[in-house]
Amino acid sequence: MSEKKIIAVLGSTGAQGGGLVRAILDAPDGPFAARAITRNADSAKARALAERGAEVVEATLDDEESLRKAFEGAHGAYVVTNFWESMSADVELAQAATAARAAKAAEVAHVVWSTLEDTREVIPASGPQVPVLQDRYTVPHFDAKAEADAFFRDAGVPTTYLRSTFYWEAFTQGSGPVRGEDGRLVLTLPMGESRLAGIAAEDIGRTAYGVFAAGDKYVGETVSIAGEHLTGAQYAAAFADALGEPVGYRPLTHDQFRSLGLPAGDEFGNMFQFYVEGERDFVGARDLDVVRSLNPRLQTFRSWLNEHIDAVKPA
């Protein structure tokens, strides 16, 4: 067998990158070898990847030289930034620019860049529709990634632009059904009757594996992904079936949601408003048959929920 092609993976101990590293390790007869990039090679998660056969190297998005060295000799690189670590669009832009320069310098043949839509094409960051955030954004963690697409194009890096969506893991972090004072379960989502495209975080990495496996077919292309498109009522029905008791659906308005005082409430309120107002194009761009062709193990919401039922059970 010919020598395996190295895929260097940022965020290797996180949700997206971890899924890709595991997809590579789960295919020992496949064409790729995993190089897991992490800030701390001694962390428990990094050691677990090393024990499974991944090459683990230390580098950060804030140190271009370390990143260039981590990319050297790699055929492909998976680049993901974590807005929630800094909560700053400017920091995320700087990190994406660093990654693009490092990939160019290392002559990486194929980058998969984890990105999102520019929500301002649907809801401009001006006027009364939504609060303007960080001076010029509607949804900073979307819009900054969309702006950063240009870094890879302008650098001439062969890139696939992988647009993800709402992680179902959010339902394990306080966004799932909650038991009210009357004892009944209620799922609160500011989606009205619109569909919310969702995906299991693990499937992002698995789908990225499929993009790399397709060779250069998707270089220069945008691949928009999801696992399923469901309305709030359909999500509530799935929860009811899995939990074995009724779950009501409470569709707050976006202003009501923003007024709840949740952490990053304006950010998420604007995001859900974008999902609703941009539903046709956002959902339409995510052809589930295409995603399934790249990732035959793609999970539906119900299959994901069955695997995570203990994590979503309300008190």
Coordinates of C-alpha atoms in Angstrom, one line a residue:
M1 CA 0.0 0.0 0.0
S2 CA 1.2 3.5 -0.8
E3 CA 2.2 5.8 2.0
K4 CA -0.8 7.4 3.7
K5 CA -1.6 11.1 3.2
I6 CA -1.4 13.1 6.4
I7 CA -4.4 15.2 7.4
A8 CA -3.5 17.8 9.9
V9 CA -6.4 18.6 12.1
L10 CA -7.0 21.7 14.2
G11 CA -9.4 21.4 17.1
S12 CA -8.4 17.7 17.3
T13 CA -9.6 17.4 20.9
G14 CA -12.8 19.4 20.2
A15 CA -16.1 18.6 18.6
Q16 CA -15.4 19.1 14.9
G17 CA -11.7 18.2 14.7
G18 CA -12.1 15.3 17.1
G19 CA -14.8 13.8 14.8
L20 CA -12.4 14.0 11.8
V21 CA -9.5 12.4 13.7
R22 CA -11.7 9.6 14.9
A23 CA -13.0 9.1 11.3
I24 CA -9.5 8.7 10.1
L25 CA -8.6 6.3 12.9
D26 CA -11.7 4.3 12.4
A27 CA -10.6 3.6 8.8
P28 CA -7.1 2.0 9.4
D29 CA -7.1 0.7 5.8
G30 CA -8.1 4.1 4.4
P31 CA -5.8 6.5 2.6
F32 CA -5.2 8.9 5.4
A33 CA -3.1 9.3 8.6
A34 CA -4.2 11.7 11.4
R35 CA -2.0 14.5 12.7
A36 CA -3.8 15.9 15.7
I37 CA -2.9 19.5 16.4
T38 CA -3.5 20.6 20.0
R39 CA -2.2 23.2 22.4
N40 CA -1.4 20.5 25.0
A41 CA -0.2 17.1 23.9
D42 CA -0.3 15.9 27.5
S43 CA -4.1 16.4 27.9
A44 CA -6.1 13.3 28.5
K45 CA -7.9 13.7 25.2
A46 CA -4.7 14.2 23.2
R47 CA -3.1 11.2 24.9
A48 CA -6.2 9.1 24.0
L49 CA -5.8 10.0 20.3
A50 CA -2.1 9.2 20.5
E51 CA -2.9 5.8 22.0
R52 CA -5.2 5.1 19.1
G53 CA -2.5 5.9 16.6
A54 CA -2.7 9.6 15.8
E55 CA 0.4 11.7 15.6
V56 CA 0.0 14.5 18.1
V57 CA 1.7 17.8 17.7
E58 CA 1.5 21.1 19.6
A59 CA 0.6 24.3 17.8
T60 CA -1.9 27.2 18.2
L61 CA -3.8 29.5 15.9
D62 CA -2.0 32.4 17.7
D63 CA 1.5 31.3 16.7
E64 CA 1.9 31.2 12.9
E65 CA 5.3 29.5 13.0
S66 CA 4.1 26.7 15.2
L67 CA 1.2 26.2 12.8
R68 CA 3.3 26.2 9.7
K69 CA 5.5 23.5 11.2
A70 CA 2.4 21.5 12.2
F71 CA 1.2 21.7 8.6
E72 CA 4.5 20.7 7.0
G73 CA 4.4 17.5 5.0
A74 CA 0.6 17.3 5.3
H75 CA -1.5 16.6 2.3
G76 CA -4.6 18.2 3.9
A77 CA -5.5 20.4 6.8
Y78 CA -8.8 20.8 8.6
V79 CA -9.1 24.4 9.9
V80 CA -11.6 25.4 12.6
T81 CA -11.7 28.4 14.9
N82 CA -13.5 28.7 18.2
F83 CA -15.3 32.0 18.5
W84 CA -16.6 31.1 21.9
E85 CA -13.2 31.0 23.4
S86 CA -12.5 34.7 22.9
M87 CA -16.1 35.9 22.0
S88 CA -14.3 38.2 19.6
A89 CA -14.9 38.3 15.8
D90 CA -11.6 40.2 15.4
V91 CA -9.7 37.4 17.2
E92 CA -11.4 34.8 15.0
L93 CA -10.5 36.7 11.9
A94 CA -6.9 37.0 12.9
Q95 CA -6.7 33.3 13.7
A96 CA -8.2 32.3 10.3
A97 CA -5.7 34.6 8.5
T98 CA -2.9 32.9 10.4
A99 CA -4.1 29.5 9.4
A100 CA -4.4 30.5 5.7
R101 CA -0.9 31.9 5.6
A102 CA 0.5 28.8 7.4
A103 CA -1.3 26.5 5.0
K104 CA 0.1 28.4 2.0
A105 CA 3.6 28.4 3.4
A106 CA 3.5 24.7 4.1
E107 CA 2.1 24.1 0.6
V108 CA -0.9 22.1 1.9
A109 CA -2.7 20.6 -1.1
H110 CA -6.2 20.7 0.3
V111 CA -7.7 22.7 3.2
V112 CA -11.2 22.1 4.5
W113 CA -12.2 25.4 6.2
S114 CA -15.1 25.2 8.7
T115 CA -17.2 28.2 7.9
L116 CA -20.7 29.6 7.9
E117 CA -22.9 32.0 6.0
D118 CA -22.8 35.8 6.3
T119 CA -26.1 36.5 8.0
R120 CA -25.9 40.2 7.0
E121 CA -27.0 39.2 3.5
V122 CA -30.3 38.4 5.0
I123 CA -30.4 40.7 8.0
P124 CA -28.2 43.8 7.5
A125 CA -26.2 45.0 10.5
S126 CA -28.1 48.3 10.5
G127 CA -31.6 49.4 11.1
P128 CA -34.1 48.2 13.7
Q129 CA -34.4 44.5 12.9
V130 CA -31.7 43.2 15.3
P131 CA -29.1 44.6 17.7
V132 CA -25.8 45.3 15.9
L133 CA -23.0 43.4 17.6
Q134 CA -19.3 44.1 17.8
D135 CA -19.8 47.3 15.7
R136 CA -20.6 45.6 12.4
Y137 CA -22.1 42.2 12.7
T138 CA -25.5 40.6 12.9
V139 CA -24.3 37.2 14.2
P140 CA -20.5 37.6 14.8
H141 CA -19.7 33.9 15.0
F142 CA -21.3 33.4 11.5
D143 CA -20.3 36.6 9.8
A144 CA -16.6 36.6 10.8
K145 CA -16.1 33.1 9.4
A146 CA -17.8 34.2 6.2
E147 CA -15.4 37.2 6.0
A148 CA -12.5 34.9 6.6
D149 CA -13.3 32.8 3.5
A150 CA -11.4 35.5 1.6
F151 CA -8.1 34.8 3.4
F152 CA -8.0 31.3 1.9
R153 CA -9.1 32.4 -1.6
D154 CA -6.8 35.4 -1.7
A155 CA -3.8 33.3 -0.5
G156 CA -4.4 30.8 -3.3
V157 CA -4.9 27.9 -0.9
P158 CA -6.8 25.0 -2.4
T159 CA -9.9 25.1 -0.1
T160 CA -13.2 23.5 0.4
Y161 CA -15.6 25.8 2.4
L162 CA -17.5 23.5 4.7
R163 CA -20.6 25.3 6.1
S164 CA -21.9 23.6 9.2
T165 CA -25.0 24.5 11.3
F166 CA -26.7 24.2 14.7
Y167 CA -25.2 21.4 16.8
W168 CA -27.7 19.1 18.5
E169 CA -25.2 18.9 21.4
A170 CA -26.7 22.3 22.4
F171 CA -29.6 20.2 23.7
T172 CA -27.3 18.6 26.2
Q173 CA -26.1 22.0 27.4
G174 CA -29.3 23.6 28.7
S175 CA -31.3 24.1 25.4
G176 CA -33.4 20.9 25.7
P177 CA -36.8 20.4 27.2
V178 CA -37.3 21.9 30.7
R179 CA -39.9 20.9 33.3
G180 CA -42.2 23.8 34.2
E181 CA -43.8 24.5 37.5
D182 CA -46.8 22.4 36.4
G183 CA -44.5 19.4 35.9
R184 CA -44.8 19.4 32.1
L185 CA -41.9 19.4 29.7
V186 CA -41.5 22.3 27.3
L187 CA -39.0 22.8 24.5
T188 CA -38.4 26.5 23.9
L189 CA -37.1 27.5 20.5
P190 CA -37.6 30.9 18.8
M191 CA -38.2 29.2 15.4
G192 CA -42.0 29.7 14.9
E193 CA -43.0 27.1 12.3
S194 CA -39.7 27.3 10.4
R195 CA -37.3 24.4 10.0
L196 CA -34.0 24.4 12.0
A197 CA -31.2 22.6 10.2
G198 CA -29.2 20.6 12.8
I199 CA -26.4 18.1 12.9
A200 CA -24.5 15.9 15.3
A201 CA -21.1 17.4 15.9
E202 CA -19.4 14.1 15.2
D203 CA -20.9 14.1 11.7
I204 CA -19.1 17.4 10.8
G205 CA -15.8 15.6 11.1
R206 CA -17.1 12.5 9.4
T207 CA -18.3 14.6 6.5
A208 CA -15.0 16.4 6.2
Y209 CA -13.4 13.0 5.9
G210 CA -15.6 12.3 2.9
V211 CA -14.6 15.7 1.4
F212 CA -10.9 14.8 1.7
A213 CA -11.6 11.3 0.4
A214 CA -13.2 12.8 -2.8
G215 CA -9.8 14.1 -3.8
D216 CA -9.9 17.5 -5.5
K217 CA -13.6 17.3 -6.4
Y218 CA -14.6 19.9 -3.9
V219 CA -11.6 22.2 -4.0
G220 CA -12.9 25.7 -4.5
E221 CA -16.4 24.6 -3.7
T222 CA -18.8 25.3 -0.8
V223 CA -20.3 22.2 0.9
S224 CA -23.2 23.1 3.2
I225 CA -24.1 20.3 5.6
A226 CA -26.8 19.2 8.1
G227 CA -28.2 15.9 9.4
E228 CA -31.9 16.8 9.3
H229 CA -34.2 19.8 8.9
L230 CA -37.0 19.8 11.6
T231 CA -39.5 22.3 12.9
G232 CA -39.6 23.1 16.6
A233 CA -42.8 21.0 16.9
Q234 CA -41.0 18.0 15.2
Y235 CA -38.0 18.4 17.6
A236 CA -40.5 18.4 20.5
A237 CA -42.2 15.3 19.2
A238 CA -38.9 13.5 18.9
F239 CA -38.1 14.4 22.5
A240 CA -41.5 13.2 23.6
D241 CA -41.0 9.8 22.0
A242 CA -37.5 9.4 23.4
L243 CA -38.4 10.6 26.9
G244 CA -41.7 8.7 27.1
E245 CA -43.8 11.7 28.1
P246 CA -45.4 14.7 26.3
V247 CA -43.1 17.7 25.4
G248 CA -44.8 20.9 24.4
Y249 CA -43.3 23.4 22.0
R250 CA -43.0 27.0 23.1
P251 CA -42.1 29.2 20.1
L252 CA -40.9 32.5 21.6
T253 CA -40.4 35.5 19.4
H254 CA -36.9 36.6 18.8
D255 CA -37.3 39.7 20.9
Q256 CA -38.7 37.6 23.7
F257 CA -35.7 35.3 23.4
R258 CA -33.2 38.1 23.4
S259 CA -34.9 39.5 26.6
L260 CA -34.4 36.3 28.6
G261 CA -31.0 37.5 29.8
L262 CA -29.2 34.4 28.6
P263 CA -25.4 34.4 28.1
A264 CA -24.8 35.7 24.6
G265 CA -28.5 36.2 24.3
D266 CA -28.4 38.8 21.6
E267 CA -26.0 36.7 19.6
F268 CA -28.2 33.6 19.7
G269 CA -31.4 35.7 19.3
N270 CA -30.0 37.2 16.1
M271 CA -28.9 33.7 15.0
F272 CA -32.3 32.2 15.4
Q273 CA -33.9 35.2 13.6
F274 CA -31.5 34.5 10.7
Y275 CA -32.5 30.8 10.7
V276 CA -36.1 31.9 10.3
E277 CA -35.8 34.8 7.9
G278 CA -33.2 33.0 5.8
E279 CA -34.8 29.5 6.1
R280 CA -35.4 28.9 2.4
D281 CA -31.8 29.5 1.3
F282 CA -30.1 28.1 4.4
V283 CA -32.0 24.8 4.5
G284 CA -32.1 24.6 0.7
A285 CA -28.3 24.8 0.5
R286 CA -28.1 21.7 2.8
D287 CA -28.9 18.8 0.5
L288 CA -29.1 15.8 2.8
D289 CA -28.5 13.3 0.0
V290 CA -25.2 15.1 -0.9
V291 CA -24.2 15.1 2.8
R292 CA -25.1 11.4 3.1
S293 CA -23.0 10.6 0.0
L294 CA -20.0 12.1 1.8
N295 CA -20.9 10.6 5.2
P296 CA -22.9 7.4 4.9
R297 CA -23.1 7.2 8.7
L298 CA -25.0 10.6 8.9
Q299 CA -27.3 10.6 11.9
T300 CA -30.9 11.7 12.0
F301 CA -32.0 13.6 15.1
R302 CA -33.8 10.6 16.5
S303 CA -30.7 8.4 16.1
W304 CA -28.6 11.0 17.7
L305 CA -31.1 11.5 20.5
N306 CA -31.2 7.8 21.3
E307 CA -27.5 7.9 21.8
H308 CA -27.6 10.9 24.1
I309 CA -30.9 10.4 26.0
D310 CA -29.2 10.5 29.4
A311 CA -27.6 13.8 28.6
V312 CA -30.9 15.5 27.6
K313 CA -33.1 14.1 30.4
P314 CA -34.5 17.0 32.4
A315 CA -34.7 17.1 36.1

